Amino acid sequence: MSTGAAMRVGAEAVEFKGWYGAHKYLILRRVTQLAVLGIFLVGPWFGLWLVKGNLASSLTLQILPLTDPYVLLQSLVAGHAPELTAITGALIVAGFYGLLGGRLYCSWVCPINPVTDAAHWLHTRLGIQKGWQPRRETRLWVLAMTLVVSAITGTIAWEFVNPVSMLHRGLIFGIGFAWMFVAAVFLFDVFVSRRGWCGRLCPVGAFYGLLNDKSLLRVSAISREACNDCMDCYEVCPENHVITPALRGHGDATPLIMSRDCTACGRCVDVCALDVFRFTHRFDHHTAKDAEAISHAA
Amino acid sequence: MTRKADTSTSPKNPQRRRFIGDVARVAGGCAAAGFLLSTYAIEARQLPAEALRPPGALPEKDFLGACVRCGLCVRDCPYDTLKLAELGGLGPATGTPYFTAREVPCEMCDDIPCVAACPTGALDKGLDKIDDARMGIAVLVDQENCLNFLGLRCDVCYRVCPAIDKAITLQRTHNTRTQKHAVFSPTVHADACTGCGKCEKSCVLPEAAIKVLPVRLARASAAEHYRLGWEEKERAGGALVPDIIDLPDRVPGDGAFKPLMELPEVSQ
């Protein structure tokens, strides 16, 4: 479809599936992000203490401890032996994301995600060049750096500058000048580097990406035969290198997006007018073509 | 002429060269960022003197490696004493819990809910009696403005002290100004002071004359080899040196004592 490129990204999907159908996961994601923030806020705002604390560590309904495993890892290498509550909480969180999908944190929970999504929207509207594009593995180096600095200084080092926790904590406990770190990330993504923060530098995302290797929830290019090369999925995907192996694979190559960088945001599912993508689990290697073959055989 | 130049400008393995270049760039960048972050982290250890950590807080150096800045201690503080530091100004490390005695002091709850709430042990659960907390030490920093030192009976810091007569006592001395009254000087005893800050909070002066300072600022330390004779004597149950030899005092002249000069004001 040569006109696809001239149309606005996703216009075709809106035409085929309706506005809601073409934004289903985006809306779900915003609702989830707001809900996660909301359950932390109803305590301080309305005295309804469902959850106390913040994403670094929290206590739900006075019983369930949850702790960010990345923060606790820094604490460990800094030489602190944490108490059992924090360790239990970190194991629960790591287990949840490890099982379900590591980078679900990035696209469904992280408060910086709407910020960088907004930055990307503005970046596109302003038609800015993609700018500085460090390698995607850079975030793993940054992750390693934060652990080394934690070990050397004996502090939880990344928490001094982490815009993720600063924003989340700031919204719940008072933000001070932490909004500057958030604004810095926004400006960085708009003007300096397209999808630069979440896609290339953030060590929190890198950490949760490591938890993504074995997790169950996957996006599958199940109907890849139907793809008409409109490239809309590549346009909306924050980590668009993950699409190619699944979408462009032939024959026995799995249609599953197996890269640890996939945040399972579901934008590709939304934006595809031909419903090439859908959510499934990591053992579901079949394609629409297989299903067809089976039904023909039967 | 060309034989060597060719081999040096076109590497045998351009892929490898590019890879090494990329890695060097990333590693260099991360090292530079790491240096900055380390400097920031080390500077953050310098807790401002007005900021007091919650009871049971590990020493500042360890605290910053243990506190995940979740604010659960803040939430369980029934008096809204604790808050999380916001970024900016010269406050404590961003996101860490603290209180300012002059604003809201620690009420020293018996069950120490802040310590119970801490999931990581940054607030040490080993603290089971709030009287053992050492959030800081009260110091009467300005005797010249303290009303009690001026000879008045303010006594407020003494009266509000949760460890009255142990952490703060009133030492009675002679009022040299009026020559006939007493001065009741508030005196802090560090062995009983928890640093809760109630004295600082309630000092009636516009700027408190008594302030809770971090232990590092409030306290001197005796040299390791110092021994206090009277304590040693008590411990030993008698004089340490038996049969001390009392040599005759040698005075100049004929042996009779004469002061070097007469002080005019002194009338005996």
PDB file of N, CA and C in Angstrom, chain A residues 50-92:
ATOM      1  N   LEU A  50      -4.819   1.430  50.825  1.00  0.00           N
ATOM      2  CA  LEU A  50      -4.684   0.131  50.180  1.00  0.00           C
ATOM      3  C   LEU A  50      -3.214  -0.236  50.095  1.00  0.00           C
ATOM      4  N   VAL A  51      -2.426   0.731  49.702  1.00  0.00           N
ATOM      5  CA  VAL A  51      -0.990   0.526  49.518  1.00  0.00           C
ATOM      6  C   VAL A  51      -0.253   1.674  50.180  1.00  0.00           C
ATOM      7  N   LYS A  52       0.807   1.309  50.902  1.00  0.00           N
ATOM      8  CA  LYS A  52       1.686   2.341  51.462  1.00  0.00           C
ATOM      9  C   LYS A  52       3.036   2.232  50.788  1.00  0.00           C
ATOM     10  N   GLY A  53       3.729   3.360  50.688  1.00  0.00           N
ATOM     11  CA  GLY A  53       5.080   3.342  50.148  1.00  0.00           C
ATOM     12  C   GLY A  53       5.103   3.826  48.717  1.00  0.00           C
ATOM     13  N   ASN A  54       6.050   3.331  47.942  1.00  0.00           N
ATOM     14  CA  ASN A  54       6.107   3.647  46.513  1.00  0.00           C
ATOM     15  C   ASN A  54       6.714   2.461  45.776  1.00  0.00           C
ATOM     16  N   LEU A  55       7.034   2.652  44.504  1.00  0.00           N
ATOM     17  CA  LEU A  55       7.499   1.517  43.702  1.00  0.00           C
ATOM     18  C   LEU A  55       8.795   0.902  44.226  1.00  0.00           C
ATOM     19  N   ALA A  56       9.575   1.664  44.978  1.00  0.00           N
ATOM     20  CA  ALA A  56      10.821   1.119  45.514  1.00  0.00           C
ATOM     21  C   ALA A  56      10.518   0.009  46.512  1.00  0.00           C
ATOM     22  N   SER A  57       9.520   0.243  47.358  1.00  0.00           N
ATOM     23  CA  SER A  57       9.081  -0.773  48.299  1.00  0.00           C
ATOM     24  C   SER A  57       7.723  -0.346  48.814  1.00  0.00           C
ATOM     25  N   SER A  58       6.841  -1.309  48.980  1.00  0.00           N
ATOM     26  CA  SER A  58       5.497  -0.959  49.406  1.00  0.00           C
ATOM     27  C   SER A  58       4.903  -2.075  50.246  1.00  0.00           C
ATOM     28  N   LEU A  59       3.807  -1.744  50.904  1.00  0.00           N
ATOM     29  CA  LEU A  59       3.073  -2.720  51.687  1.00  0.00           C
ATOM     30  C   LEU A  59       1.612  -2.597  51.291  1.00  0.00           C
ATOM     31  N   THR A  60       1.068  -3.692  50.719  1.00  0.00           N
ATOM     32  CA  THR A  60      -0.312  -3.682  50.253  1.00  0.00           C
ATOM     33  C   THR A  60      -1.205  -4.342  51.299  1.00  0.00           C
ATOM     34  N   LEU A  61      -2.278  -3.663  51.651  1.00  0.00           N
ATOM     35  CA  LEU A  61      -3.265  -4.163  52.610  1.00  0.00           C
ATOM     36  C   LEU A  61      -2.609  -4.679  53.886  1.00  0.00           C
ATOM     37  N   GLN A  62      -1.568  -4.003  54.303  1.00  0.00           N
ATOM     38  CA  GLN A  62      -0.854  -4.316  55.548  1.00  0.00           C
ATOM     39  C   GLN A  62      -0.229  -5.705  55.565  1.00  0.00           C
ATOM     40  N   ILE A  63      -0.187  -6.371  54.400  1.00  0.00           N
ATOM     41  CA  ILE A  63       0.327  -7.746  54.453  1.00  0.00           C
ATOM     42  C   ILE A  63       1.323  -8.070  53.337  1.00  0.00           C
ATOM     43  N   LEU A  64       1.062  -7.586  52.127  1.00  0.00           N
ATOM     44  CA  LEU A  64       1.891  -7.995  50.993  1.00  0.00           C
ATOM     45  C   LEU A  64       3.052  -7.025  50.770  1.00  0.00           C
ATOM     46  N   PRO A  65       4.281  -7.457  51.056  1.00  0.00           N
ATOM     47  CA  PRO A  65       5.419  -6.575  50.805  1.00  0.00           C
ATOM     48  C   PRO A  65       5.895  -6.715  49.366  1.00  0.00           C
ATOM     49  N   LEU A  66       6.155  -5.599  48.709  1.00  0.00           N
ATOM     50  CA  LEU A  66       6.725  -5.623  47.362  1.00  0.00           C
ATOM     51  C   LEU A  66       7.923  -4.694  47.337  1.00  0.00           C
ATOM     52  N   THR A  67       9.007  -5.160  46.749  1.00  0.00           N
ATOM     53  CA  THR A  67      10.215  -4.353  46.683  1.00  0.00           C
ATOM     54  C   THR A  67      10.788  -4.435  45.285  1.00  0.00           C
ATOM     55  N   ASP A  68      11.302  -3.314  44.796  1.00  0.00           N
ATOM     56  CA  ASP A  68      11.933  -3.302  43.480  1.00  0.00           C
ATOM     57  C   ASP A  68      13.234  -4.110  43.542  1.00  0.00           C
ATOM     58  N   PRO A  69      13.306  -5.204  42.771  1.00  0.00           N
ATOM     59  CA  PRO A  69      14.502  -6.051  42.872  1.00  0.00           C
ATOM     60  C   PRO A  69      15.779  -5.344  42.412  1.00  0.00           C
ATOM     61  N   TYR A  70      15.649  -4.387  41.508  1.00  0.00           N
ATOM     62  CA  TYR A  70      16.847  -3.665  41.032  1.00  0.00           C
ATOM     63  C   TYR A  70      17.402  -2.769  42.132  1.00  0.00           C
ATOM     64  N   VAL A  71      16.509  -2.105  42.858  1.00  0.00           N
ATOM     65  CA  VAL A  71      16.953  -1.255  43.967  1.00  0.00           C
ATOM     66  C   VAL A  71      17.603  -2.124  45.042  1.00  0.00           C
ATOM     67  N   LEU A  72      16.982  -3.265  45.321  1.00  0.00           N
ATOM     68  CA  LEU A  72      17.520  -4.137  46.357  1.00  0.00           C
ATOM     69  C   LEU A  72      18.859  -4.739  45.932  1.00  0.00           C
ATOM     70  N   LEU A  73      19.005  -5.010  44.637  1.00  0.00           N
ATOM     71  CA  LEU A  73      20.285  -5.526  44.141  1.00  0.00           C
ATOM     72  C   LEU A  73      21.393  -4.508  44.378  1.00  0.00           C
ATOM     73  N   GLN A  74      21.093  -3.241  44.122  1.00  0.00           N
ATOM     74  CA  GLN A  74      22.086  -2.194  44.389  1.00  0.00           C
ATOM     75  C   GLN A  74      22.441  -2.140  45.867  1.00  0.00           C
ATOM     76  N   SER A  75      21.398  -2.307  46.713  1.00  0.00           N
ATOM     77  CA  SER A  75      21.632  -2.300  48.154  1.00  0.00           C
ATOM     78  C   SER A  75      22.551  -3.456  48.553  1.00  0.00           C
ATOM     79  N   LEU A  76      22.316  -4.615  47.932  1.00  0.00           N
ATOM     80  CA  LEU A  76      23.141  -5.796  48.221  1.00  0.00           C
ATOM     81  C   LEU A  76      24.595  -5.556  47.845  1.00  0.00           C
ATOM     82  N   VAL A  77      24.821  -5.051  46.620  1.00  0.00           N
ATOM     83  CA  VAL A  77      26.215  -4.856  46.218  1.00  0.00           C
ATOM     84  C   VAL A  77      26.848  -3.698  46.987  1.00  0.00           C
ATOM     85  N   ALA A  78      25.992  -2.821  47.558  1.00  0.00           N
ATOM     86  CA  ALA A  78      26.535  -1.743  48.386  1.00  0.00           C
ATOM     87  C   ALA A  78      27.004  -2.269  49.742  1.00  0.00           C
ATOM     88  N   GLY A  79      26.681  -3.530  50.019  1.00  0.00           N
ATOM     89  CA  GLY A  79      27.179  -4.146  51.240  1.00  0.00           C
ATOM     90  C   GLY A  79      26.166  -4.205  52.364  1.00  0.00           C
ATOM     91  N   HIS A  80      24.895  -3.922  52.057  1.00  0.00           N
ATOM     92  CA  HIS A  80      23.880  -4.014  53.098  1.00  0.00           C
ATOM     93  C   HIS A  80      23.174  -5.362  52.994  1.00  0.00           C
ATOM     94  N   ALA A  81      22.986  -6.015  54.140  1.00  0.00           N
ATOM     95  CA  ALA A  81      22.206  -7.253  54.152  1.00  0.00           C
ATOM     96  C   ALA A  81      20.775  -6.890  54.514  1.00  0.00           C
ATOM     97  N   PRO A  82      19.879  -6.869  53.513  1.00  0.00           N
ATOM     98  CA  PRO A  82      18.521  -6.401  53.791  1.00  0.00           C
ATOM     99  C   PRO A  82      17.751  -7.386  54.654  1.00  0.00           C
ATOM    100  N   GLU A  83      16.704  -6.870  55.276  1.00  0.00           N
ATOM    101  CA  GLU A  83      15.857  -7.733  56.084  1.00  0.00           C
ATOM    102  C   GLU A  83      14.980  -8.601  55.189  1.00  0.00           C
ATOM    103  N   LEU A  84      14.399  -9.609  55.798  1.00  0.00           N
ATOM    104  CA  LEU A  84      13.620 -10.588  55.061  1.00  0.00           C
ATOM    105  C   LEU A  84      12.433  -9.966  54.330  1.00  0.00           C
ATOM    106  N   THR A  85      11.829  -8.936  54.930  1.00  0.00           N
ATOM    107  CA  THR A  85      10.667  -8.304  54.302  1.00  0.00           C
ATOM    108  C   THR A  85      11.018  -7.804  52.906  1.00  0.00           C
ATOM    109  N   ALA A  86      12.133  -7.104  52.813  1.00  0.00           N
ATOM    110  CA  ALA A  86      12.532  -6.557  51.519  1.00  0.00           C
ATOM    111  C   ALA A  86      12.906  -7.665  50.546  1.00  0.00           C
ATOM    112  N   ILE A  87      13.586  -8.689  51.051  1.00  0.00           N
ATOM    113  CA  ILE A  87      13.996  -9.794  50.177  1.00  0.00           C
ATOM    114  C   ILE A  87      12.761 -10.519  49.635  1.00  0.00           C
ATOM    115  N   THR A  88      11.806 -10.800  50.536  1.00  0.00           N
ATOM    116  CA  THR A  88      10.562 -11.445  50.108  1.00  0.00           C
ATOM    117  C   THR A  88       9.880 -10.599  49.041  1.00  0.00           C
ATOM    118  N   GLY A  89       9.767  -9.299  49.322  1.00  0.00           N
ATOM    119  CA  GLY A  89       9.110  -8.396  48.382  1.00  0.00           C
ATOM    120  C   GLY A  89       9.778  -8.394  47.029  1.00  0.00           C
ATOM    121  N   ALA A  90      11.118  -8.405  47.031  1.00  0.00           N
ATOM    122  CA  ALA A  90      11.850  -8.369  45.765  1.00  0.00           C
ATOM    123  C   ALA A  90      11.665  -9.675  44.997  1.00  0.00           C
ATOM    124  N   LEU A  91      11.622 -10.796  45.729  1.00  0.00           N
ATOM    125  CA  LEU A  91      11.428 -12.087  45.063  1.00  0.00           C
ATOM    126  C   LEU A  91      10.037 -12.162  44.434  1.00  0.00           C
ATOM    127  N   ILE A  92       9.039 -11.615  45.130  1.00  0.00           N
ATOM    128  CA  ILE A  92       7.683 -11.630  44.574  1.00  0.00           C
ATOM    129  C   ILE A  92       7.645 -10.812  43.282  1.00  0.00           C
TER     130      ILE A  92
END
